[in-house]
């Protein structure tokens, strides 16, 4: 029986040593897992903060771009309604032609074409430099303003 008790004691001691060793190992594994878990949580938190800041910046940028887009759309609509330089130049040419037509001709067709061509040539000269630069800055005195004076002189004769 003594051998049995010695064997049982050795077995119990070995079992206790084995349980303590396994418990220590398990505790170390739990600590490592906890540290790893904390590290991963910190990484995720940091990443979420960075992505949150990035998303906030992107939202701000998107709002700013939407405002700029709307402003540009309004500006484009405004500019599309304003006459361009070519249209204004064309209107000047037509005005000169109409003024000459009312003075020079009783008939309309051929006289209109001649007056229009003459006015276009004159207007082109202002950009070529044949006529003075000041003529572009100061409105042109048309022949129509002379027309009442011609009527006055015709009435006197």
Short mmCIF file of C-alpha atoms in Angstrom, two decimals:
data_model
loop_
_atom_site.label_atom_id
_atom_site.label_comp_id
_atom_site.label_asym_id
_atom_site.label_seq_id
_atom_site.Cartn_x
_atom_site.Cartn_y
_atom_site.Cartn_z
CA UNK A 1 0.00 0.00 0.00
CA UNK A 2 2.91 2.22 0.65
CA UNK A 3 3.97 1.96 -2.99
CA UNK A 4 0.49 2.83 -3.99
CA UNK A 5 0.47 5.96 -1.85
CA UNK A 6 3.90 6.99 -3.12
CA UNK A 7 2.71 6.53 -6.70
CA UNK A 8 -0.47 8.42 -5.94
CA UNK A 9 1.51 11.27 -4.33
CA UNK A 10 3.87 11.48 -7.28
CA UNK A 11 0.89 11.44 -9.63
CA UNK A 12 -0.90 14.16 -7.68
CA UNK A 13 2.27 16.29 -7.51
CA UNK A 14 2.79 15.82 -11.26
CA UNK A 15 -0.89 16.66 -11.87
CA UNK A 16 -0.61 19.80 -9.72
CA UNK A 17 2.59 20.83 -11.52
CA UNK A 18 0.90 20.14 -14.86
CA UNK A 19 -2.22 22.12 -13.86
CA UNK A 20 -0.12 25.05 -12.60
CA UNK A 21 2.01 25.01 -15.76
CA UNK A 22 -1.07 24.85 -17.99
CA UNK A 23 -2.72 27.60 -15.95
CA UNK A 24 0.33 29.86 -16.27
CA UNK A 25 0.52 29.16 -20.01
CA UNK A 26 -3.17 29.85 -20.41
CA UNK A 27 -2.84 33.07 -18.40
CA UNK A 28 0.06 34.21 -20.65
CA UNK A 29 -2.00 33.41 -23.74
CA UNK A 30 -4.92 35.39 -22.33
CA UNK A 31 -2.61 38.37 -21.63
CA UNK A 32 -1.14 38.21 -25.14
CA UNK A 33 -4.63 37.97 -26.64
CA UNK A 34 -5.82 40.89 -24.51
CA UNK A 35 -2.82 43.01 -25.56
CA UNK A 36 -3.40 42.10 -29.21
CA UNK A 37 -7.08 42.91 -28.82
CA UNK A 38 -6.25 46.32 -27.31
CA UNK A 39 -3.74 47.01 -30.09
CA UNK A 40 -6.31 46.14 -32.74
CA UNK A 41 -8.92 48.32 -31.02
CA UNK A 42 -6.48 51.26 -31.00
CA UNK A 43 -5.68 50.71 -34.66
CA UNK A 44 -9.36 50.57 -35.58
CA UNK A 45 -10.12 53.65 -33.49
CA UNK A 46 -7.26 55.57 -35.11
CA UNK A 47 -8.33 54.47 -38.57
CA UNK A 48 -11.95 55.40 -37.89
CA UNK A 49 -10.83 58.84 -36.65
CA UNK A 50 -8.69 59.37 -39.75
CA UNK A 51 -11.44 58.18 -42.06
CA UNK A 52 -13.99 60.29 -40.20
CA UNK A 53 -11.80 63.37 -40.64
CA UNK A 54 -11.28 62.48 -44.29
CA UNK A 55 -14.98 61.98 -44.87
CA UNK A 56 -15.76 65.28 -43.13
CA UNK A 57 -13.21 67.05 -45.35
CA UNK A 58 -14.65 65.37 -48.43
CA UNK A 59 -18.16 66.44 -47.43
CA UNK A 60 -16.98 70.02 -46.93
CA UNK A 61 -15.17 69.93 -50.25
CA UNK A 62 -18.26 68.48 -51.94
CA UNK A 63 -20.45 71.23 -50.51
CA UNK A 64 -17.95 73.87 -51.61
CA UNK A 65 -17.79 72.39 -55.11
CA UNK A 66 -21.59 72.28 -55.28
CA UNK A 67 -21.72 75.98 -54.35
CA UNK A 68 -19.08 76.82 -56.96
CA UNK A 69 -20.92 74.74 -59.54
CA UNK A 70 -24.17 76.58 -58.82
CA UNK A 71 -22.39 79.96 -58.98
CA UNK A 72 -20.78 79.01 -62.28
CA UNK A 73 -24.11 77.82 -63.65
CA UNK A 74 -25.74 81.13 -62.70
CA UNK A 75 -22.81 83.07 -64.18
CA UNK A 76 -23.00 81.06 -67.37
CA UNK A 77 -26.71 81.77 -67.69
CA UNK A 78 -26.07 85.46 -67.05
CA UNK A 79 -23.26 85.63 -69.60
CA UNK A 80 -25.25 83.71 -72.18
CA UNK A 81 -27.94 86.38 -71.99
CA UNK A 82 -25.50 89.27 -72.44
CA UNK A 83 -24.63 90.21 -76.01
CA UNK A 84 -21.12 89.36 -77.02
CA UNK A 85 -18.58 91.57 -78.70
CA UNK A 86 -19.54 90.32 -82.15
CA UNK A 87 -23.22 91.03 -81.56
CA UNK A 88 -22.48 94.54 -80.30
CA UNK A 89 -20.23 95.17 -83.28
CA UNK A 90 -22.96 93.92 -85.60
CA UNK A 91 -25.46 96.26 -83.94
CA UNK A 92 -23.11 99.21 -84.49
CA UNK A 93 -22.81 98.27 -88.15
CA UNK A 94 -26.59 98.02 -88.52
CA UNK A 95 -27.09 101.36 -86.79
CA UNK A 96 -24.65 103.08 -89.12
CA UNK A 97 -26.28 101.46 -92.13
CA UNK A 98 -29.78 102.50 -91.04
CA UNK A 99 -28.62 106.06 -90.42
CA UNK A 100 -27.06 106.28 -93.87
CA UNK A 101 -30.08 104.68 -95.47
CA UNK A 102 -32.48 107.20 -93.98
CA UNK A 103 -30.32 110.06 -95.25
CA UNK A 104 -29.23 108.89 -98.67
CA UNK A 105 -31.91 106.82 -100.30
CA UNK A 106 -35.60 106.89 -100.97
CA UNK A 107 -35.51 103.22 -102.10
CA UNK A 108 -34.64 100.51 -99.64
CA UNK A 109 -33.22 97.29 -101.19
CA UNK A 110 -30.01 98.15 -102.99
CA UNK A 111 -29.39 101.18 -100.81
CA UNK A 112 -29.60 99.02 -97.69
CA UNK A 113 -27.01 96.58 -99.00
CA UNK A 114 -24.67 99.39 -100.02
CA UNK A 115 -25.05 101.16 -96.67
CA UNK A 116 -24.53 97.90 -94.79
CA UNK A 117 -21.37 97.10 -96.73
CA UNK A 118 -20.05 100.62 -96.26
CA UNK A 119 -20.74 100.49 -92.51
CA UNK A 120 -19.07 97.10 -92.14
CA UNK A 121 -15.97 98.39 -93.93
CA UNK A 122 -15.89 101.46 -91.73
CA UNK A 123 -16.33 99.44 -88.56
CA UNK A 124 -13.53 97.04 -89.57
CA UNK A 125 -11.22 99.99 -90.11
CA UNK A 126 -11.64 100.97 -86.47
CA UNK A 127 -10.06 97.64 -85.47
CA UNK A 128 -7.36 97.69 -88.11
CA UNK A 129 -6.13 101.09 -87.03
CA UNK A 130 -6.97 103.12 -90.12
CA UNK A 131 -9.37 105.29 -88.12
CA UNK A 132 -8.21 106.77 -84.84
CA UNK A 133 -8.20 104.73 -81.66
CA UNK A 134 -10.33 107.37 -79.97
CA UNK A 135 -13.21 106.58 -82.31
CA UNK A 136 -13.56 103.23 -80.55
CA UNK A 137 -13.70 104.88 -77.14
CA UNK A 138 -15.99 107.82 -77.99
CA UNK A 139 -19.35 106.96 -79.59
CA UNK A 140 -19.43 107.67 -83.30
CA UNK A 141 -21.45 110.69 -84.37
CA UNK A 142 -23.63 109.26 -87.10
CA UNK A 143 -24.89 110.99 -90.19
CA UNK A 144 -28.39 110.81 -88.73
CA UNK A 145 -27.50 113.59 -86.31
CA UNK A 146 -26.67 115.76 -89.36
CA UNK A 147 -30.00 114.91 -90.98
CA UNK A 148 -32.07 117.57 -89.13
CA UNK A 149 -29.52 120.20 -90.17
CA UNK A 150 -29.92 119.16 -93.77
CA UNK A 151 -33.69 119.56 -93.50
CA UNK A 152 -33.22 123.02 -92.04
CA UNK A 153 -30.97 124.07 -94.92
CA UNK A 154 -33.39 122.54 -97.46
CA UNK A 155 -36.29 124.52 -95.92
CA UNK A 156 -34.31 127.76 -96.16
CA UNK A 157 -33.70 127.30 -99.90
#
